[in-house]
XYZ file of C-alpha atoms in Angstrom:
380
model
C 25.800 -0.481 1.164
C 22.049 -1.650 1.396
C 21.254 -4.469 4.370
C 17.872 -5.113 3.159
C 18.391 -8.187 1.164
C 20.960 -9.351 4.000
C 18.144 -9.787 6.341
C 16.447 -12.980 5.165
C 19.452 -14.810 5.051
C 20.291 -14.211 8.716
C 17.093 -15.453 9.612
C 17.211 -18.289 7.540
C 20.641 -19.363 9.115
C 19.422 -18.661 12.741
C 16.238 -20.740 12.088
C 17.720 -23.621 10.175
C 21.897 -23.249 10.515
C 22.044 -26.858 8.694
C 20.462 -25.119 5.551
C 23.872 -24.517 3.491
C 25.005 -28.072 3.930
C 21.683 -29.688 3.509
C 22.584 -30.042 -0.295
C 25.362 -28.770 -2.240
C 25.407 -25.092 -3.209
C 25.530 -24.614 -7.060
C 28.090 -21.796 -8.159
C 27.560 -20.684 -11.624
C 28.002 -17.512 -13.282
C 28.169 -15.309 -16.736
C 31.274 -13.177 -17.764
C 30.540 -11.007 -20.656
C 33.113 -8.772 -22.721
C 32.059 -6.229 -25.443
C 33.484 -3.672 -28.061
C 31.848 -1.217 -30.365
C 32.177 1.571 -32.330
C 29.476 4.812 -32.953
C 30.099 6.616 -36.072
C 28.145 9.470 -35.420
C 30.198 12.587 -34.775
C 32.061 12.787 -32.351
C 33.286 9.131 -33.354
C 33.122 6.762 -30.440
C 35.077 3.419 -29.255
C 33.604 1.433 -26.540
C 34.751 -1.405 -24.641
C 33.826 -3.042 -21.522
C 33.453 -6.247 -19.398
C 31.120 -7.615 -16.406
C 30.664 -10.602 -14.494
C 27.991 -12.050 -12.608
C 28.564 -14.802 -10.305
C 25.577 -16.793 -8.765
C 25.228 -18.940 -5.775
C 22.243 -20.715 -5.417
C 20.990 -23.355 -2.587
C 17.947 -25.020 -1.491
C 16.342 -27.690 1.012
C 13.226 -29.396 1.686
C 10.913 -28.311 4.548
C 9.247 -31.512 5.735
C 7.290 -33.196 2.629
C 5.584 -30.453 1.424
C 7.623 -27.356 1.353
C 10.815 -25.842 -0.086
C 13.300 -23.370 1.195
C 15.614 -22.075 -1.365
C 17.640 -18.732 -1.936
C 20.031 -17.249 -4.766
C 22.558 -14.654 -4.215
C 24.605 -12.864 -7.140
C 26.561 -9.629 -7.572
C 27.101 -7.453 -10.743
C 30.884 -6.222 -11.108
C 31.059 -3.851 -14.743
C 33.827 -2.029 -15.933
C 33.989 0.119 -19.490
C 35.940 2.630 -21.203
C 34.926 5.041 -23.716
C 37.456 6.748 -26.420
C 36.365 10.102 -27.847
C 38.409 12.414 -29.823
C 41.425 11.096 -28.134
C 39.830 11.342 -24.465
C 39.318 8.265 -22.661
C 36.638 8.031 -19.815
C 36.352 4.951 -17.855
C 33.756 3.805 -15.295
C 33.250 0.883 -12.857
C 30.459 -0.557 -10.466
C 30.163 -3.261 -8.149
C 26.816 -3.837 -6.526
C 24.553 -6.743 -5.564
C 22.541 -8.146 -8.369
C 20.010 -10.717 -6.706
C 19.761 -11.756 -3.033
C 16.468 -13.545 -2.139
C 15.066 -16.051 -0.044
C 11.699 -18.279 -1.168
C 9.732 -20.381 1.077
C 7.359 -22.542 -1.553
C 4.690 -25.126 -1.729
C 3.019 -27.095 -4.656
C 0.371 -23.911 -5.118
C 2.327 -20.731 -3.394
C 5.457 -18.770 -2.925
C 6.643 -16.361 -0.739
C 9.942 -14.488 -1.850
C 11.775 -11.950 0.077
C 14.725 -9.836 -0.879
C 16.723 -8.289 -3.988
C 14.875 -9.637 -6.755
C 13.442 -9.173 -10.304
C 9.300 -8.584 -10.599
C 8.055 -8.754 -14.140
C 4.630 -9.577 -15.569
C 2.226 -8.657 -18.526
C 1.477 -9.596 -21.787
C 3.503 -7.033 -24.207
C 6.876 -8.093 -25.597
C 8.914 -5.173 -26.532
C 6.746 -1.794 -25.795
C 5.478 -2.700 -22.187
C 3.212 -0.421 -20.452
C 3.464 -2.943 -17.405
C 7.298 -2.271 -17.167
C 6.902 -0.969 -13.568
C 9.632 -2.840 -11.610
C 12.368 -3.167 -14.195
C 14.058 -1.841 -17.236
C 14.444 -4.670 -19.819
C 15.803 -3.505 -23.095
C 14.162 -5.799 -25.659
C 17.219 -5.269 -28.022
C 19.641 -6.581 -24.858
C 20.297 -10.230 -25.813
C 21.033 -10.853 -22.062
C 17.950 -9.303 -20.642
C 19.638 -7.976 -17.913
C 17.925 -5.478 -15.212
C 18.557 -4.664 -11.818
C 16.251 -5.712 -9.197
C 14.040 -4.287 -6.588
C 14.018 -4.918 -2.835
C 10.332 -6.850 -1.913
C 8.010 -9.168 -0.373
C 6.441 -10.896 -3.190
C 3.827 -13.703 -2.544
C 1.953 -15.583 -5.146
C -0.877 -18.313 -5.101
C -1.628 -20.560 -7.900
C -5.342 -21.981 -8.131
C -6.147 -25.291 -9.795
C -8.005 -23.658 -12.799
C -4.652 -21.676 -13.485
C -5.550 -18.514 -12.004
C -3.093 -16.904 -9.732
C -2.719 -13.811 -7.440
C 0.295 -12.016 -6.547
C 0.619 -9.306 -3.755
C 3.863 -7.434 -3.286
C 5.243 -4.702 -0.754
C 8.651 -2.654 -2.137
C 11.020 -0.804 0.391
C 14.386 0.674 0.134
C 14.191 1.358 -3.581
C 15.523 5.179 -4.363
C 16.071 5.017 -8.010
C 13.586 4.996 -10.658
C 11.963 2.158 -12.052
C 10.399 1.146 -15.549
C 8.467 4.509 -16.794
C 8.867 6.664 -13.609
C 9.637 10.152 -13.840
C 10.537 10.364 -10.219
C 11.908 7.922 -7.695
C 10.080 6.835 -4.526
C 10.094 8.859 -1.539
C 12.843 7.621 0.902
C 11.469 5.770 3.944
C 7.708 4.988 2.450
C 6.652 1.552 1.345
C 5.329 0.820 -2.259
C 2.523 -1.923 -2.258
C 0.409 -3.540 -4.856
C -0.976 -6.694 -6.256
C -2.270 -8.610 -9.353
C -4.803 -11.058 -10.166
C -4.767 -13.294 -13.326
C -7.606 -15.817 -14.441
C -7.979 -17.812 -17.556
C -10.669 -16.980 -20.123
C -12.248 -18.636 -23.375
C -8.821 -18.439 -25.711
C -6.226 -17.159 -23.214
C -5.984 -15.294 -20.040
C -6.597 -11.763 -18.451
C -5.126 -9.869 -15.648
C -5.716 -6.665 -13.410
C -3.036 -5.105 -11.564
C -2.546 -2.119 -8.870
C 0.121 -0.074 -7.380
C 0.494 2.513 -4.751
C 3.633 4.381 -4.078
C 4.665 7.914 -3.046
C 7.075 9.700 -5.429
C 9.828 12.548 -4.517
C 10.382 15.012 -7.328
C 12.830 16.897 -5.110
C 15.573 14.358 -6.179
C 15.160 14.933 -9.846
C 14.281 18.558 -9.481
C 16.243 19.797 -6.630
C 14.684 23.245 -6.039
C 12.953 25.265 -3.420
C 9.290 24.599 -5.044
C 9.825 20.677 -4.662
C 11.553 20.208 -1.422
C 9.453 18.008 0.838
C 6.973 17.599 -2.009
C 5.165 14.444 -1.846
C 3.128 12.835 -5.047
C 0.571 10.107 -4.120
C 0.627 7.841 -7.434
C -1.620 4.867 -7.992
C -1.392 2.605 -10.934
C -4.229 0.483 -12.303
C -3.661 -1.749 -15.263
C -5.608 -4.483 -17.219
C -3.717 -6.962 -19.752
C -4.833 -10.084 -21.847
C -3.410 -12.655 -24.243
C -5.152 -14.977 -26.357
C -4.239 -17.443 -28.477
C -6.470 -17.612 -31.773
C -3.916 -18.977 -34.495
C -1.773 -15.893 -34.128
C -1.033 -14.830 -30.444
C -2.833 -11.354 -29.864
C -2.511 -9.303 -26.607
C -2.887 -5.869 -24.884
C -2.079 -3.843 -22.091
C -3.532 -0.668 -20.557
C -2.196 1.551 -17.797
C -3.801 4.295 -16.128
C -1.710 6.361 -13.451
C -3.163 8.933 -11.339
C -0.823 11.350 -9.330
C -1.710 14.273 -7.130
C 1.227 16.937 -7.930
C 1.203 20.023 -6.292
C 3.124 21.958 -9.362
C 1.624 20.422 -12.633
C -2.047 20.116 -13.883
C -1.173 16.905 -15.529
C -2.813 14.510 -12.851
C -2.992 11.329 -15.214
C -0.801 9.356 -17.063
C -1.685 6.653 -19.299
C -0.205 3.626 -21.727
C -2.075 1.606 -24.225
C -0.371 -1.444 -25.860
C -1.616 -3.963 -28.621
C 0.349 -6.612 -30.257
C 0.389 -9.849 -32.645
C 2.751 -12.514 -33.232
C 2.992 -15.382 -35.387
C 5.575 -17.843 -36.691
C 5.451 -18.895 -40.214
C 6.424 -22.460 -41.857
C 9.097 -20.701 -43.924
C 12.194 -22.898 -43.558
C 12.787 -23.461 -40.101
C 10.483 -21.006 -38.884
C 10.067 -17.306 -39.057
C 8.504 -15.672 -36.339
C 7.369 -11.726 -36.519
C 6.022 -9.843 -33.776
C 4.559 -6.166 -34.110
C 3.403 -4.207 -31.399
C 1.966 -0.404 -31.198
C 2.187 1.922 -27.824
C 0.145 5.005 -27.258
C 1.666 7.104 -24.095
C 0.125 10.632 -22.837
C -0.511 12.847 -20.055
C -3.472 15.166 -19.223
C -5.386 16.586 -16.632
C -8.341 14.095 -17.012
C -8.337 10.338 -17.362
C -7.594 9.309 -21.206
C -7.081 12.970 -22.335
C -3.842 13.609 -24.470
C -2.629 17.015 -23.840
C 1.223 15.517 -24.193
C 1.435 12.199 -25.888
C 3.890 9.657 -27.921
C 2.829 7.047 -30.443
C 5.379 4.325 -31.069
C 5.341 1.187 -33.471
C 7.740 -1.829 -33.219
C 8.358 -4.550 -35.363
C 10.653 -7.692 -34.452
C 11.600 -10.868 -36.723
C 13.871 -13.817 -35.637
C 14.862 -16.757 -37.890
C 17.010 -19.754 -36.743
C 19.668 -20.838 -39.070
C 20.376 -24.530 -37.791
C 20.913 -25.248 -34.307
C 23.560 -22.744 -33.578
C 23.011 -19.358 -35.328
C 19.917 -17.040 -35.113
C 19.184 -13.634 -36.661
C 17.131 -11.108 -35.004
C 16.057 -7.814 -36.306
C 14.060 -5.011 -34.903
C 12.555 -1.682 -35.900
C 10.865 0.848 -33.983
C 9.215 3.943 -35.568
C 8.029 7.140 -33.558
C 5.042 8.642 -35.263
C 5.396 12.057 -33.570
C 8.871 12.673 -33.838
C 9.171 11.048 -37.124
C 12.259 8.770 -36.080
C 13.299 5.361 -36.890
C 15.302 3.051 -34.843
C 16.981 -0.052 -36.351
C 18.742 -2.794 -34.865
C 19.971 -6.322 -36.221
C 21.739 -9.033 -34.093
C 23.548 -12.159 -35.180
C 24.070 -14.800 -32.327
C 26.123 -17.928 -32.585
C 26.277 -20.474 -29.670
C 29.044 -23.035 -29.127
C 28.528 -25.001 -26.043
C 29.170 -22.588 -23.007
C 30.024 -19.933 -25.194
C 27.708 -17.353 -27.163
C 28.526 -14.533 -29.781
C 26.666 -11.458 -30.564
C 27.421 -9.515 -33.497
C 24.983 -6.310 -33.412
C 24.469 -3.418 -35.640
C 22.287 -0.128 -34.903
C 21.165 2.735 -36.590
C 19.249 5.209 -34.292
C 19.069 8.821 -33.672
C 21.575 10.378 -31.557
C 18.906 11.287 -28.839
C 15.912 8.972 -28.205
C 13.039 8.466 -26.338
C 12.762 4.528 -26.613
C 12.018 2.304 -23.262
C 12.543 5.420 -20.892
C 16.036 4.414 -21.000
C 18.224 7.441 -22.381
C 21.365 6.946 -20.477
C 23.390 4.454 -18.840
C 24.358 1.001 -20.549
C 21.300 1.517 -23.201
C 23.256 4.824 -24.465
C 25.491 2.245 -26.321
C 22.634 1.898 -28.924
C 22.533 5.758 -29.472
C 23.415 6.867 -33.178
C 24.778 4.444 -35.217
C 27.557 1.832 -35.095
C 28.226 -2.028 -34.279
C 28.729 -3.714 -30.971
C 30.549 -7.478 -30.687
C 29.846 -9.162 -27.350
C 31.133 -12.640 -26.260
C 29.477 -14.126 -23.270
C 30.740 -17.703 -21.293
C 28.214 -19.079 -18.947
C 29.871 -21.614 -16.267
């Protein structure tokens, strides 16, 4: 079990033992159950449940500052029935565990947390520290162990600085995990511009291919990696945005030193009925020996539509197309909300093996092939 997220809370309790009793802690949670079927051969029946309890508490520090915290865990179990053979899986792990010190124009947050930013919505080059699937109605994602600082200027500009440590799993679009015992660090600056806002982001880490490719050639290999990104969002009637990322690596056993992503998108809500929201994005990703060289590349397009039916119902549809592989991905979701309960009725028709979102395995494998899934969520 990792001890990193516990450290901020031990420091807090030693410095301010009255913290837990200053305000009543808030206990909340989310219970989720699902069942589904994949009709591709071999036919699969899937069922599972998860529970994410959450504890939040906070206190003022003088008249200008606030100290607050969040602790939550993720308990999950699932079963798959394929041709009479049953497979079960389960896990229990920390989900969030962070401590935040904040004022009117700054915040400093330490521990297990979610860090995400950028302008894109469904095909995100700046998916650096999360793996949120746009088809997931709950937008669940693992956090990272990090120290994050943000400062907000009076003109709506802001600066982010971060350092990550103890994250051995791959994140976002990463091929290889970060080398154990090394620190990742970076920052982001965002400024207002006429009609919108723009930002520059940078991140450095050392990758370890031996954890993914355990052979003698990769033993002890270090791959320094630097990421540079620019993104912007503009409101000119429809919303317009772009994201561009250039990644430079120094590998020892491959000639493809550069990796790049480019996204452009648009969205608009039409005055049809209760309001029809349409969103479109295109993503070009590739690798090469030189910057912006496309020796190996993929090109994806995505279209999403959502429409509310009254106050309780909403329909959402997504279609993605792989221009290089000539493959289409389809997803439909009808949601119903009643007080603390929400039901999701989802259908999907996708290739059996796919490349979307760098999430070919794990929970997103529920959307492989063609089938349906019913999910019931209770929030307390």
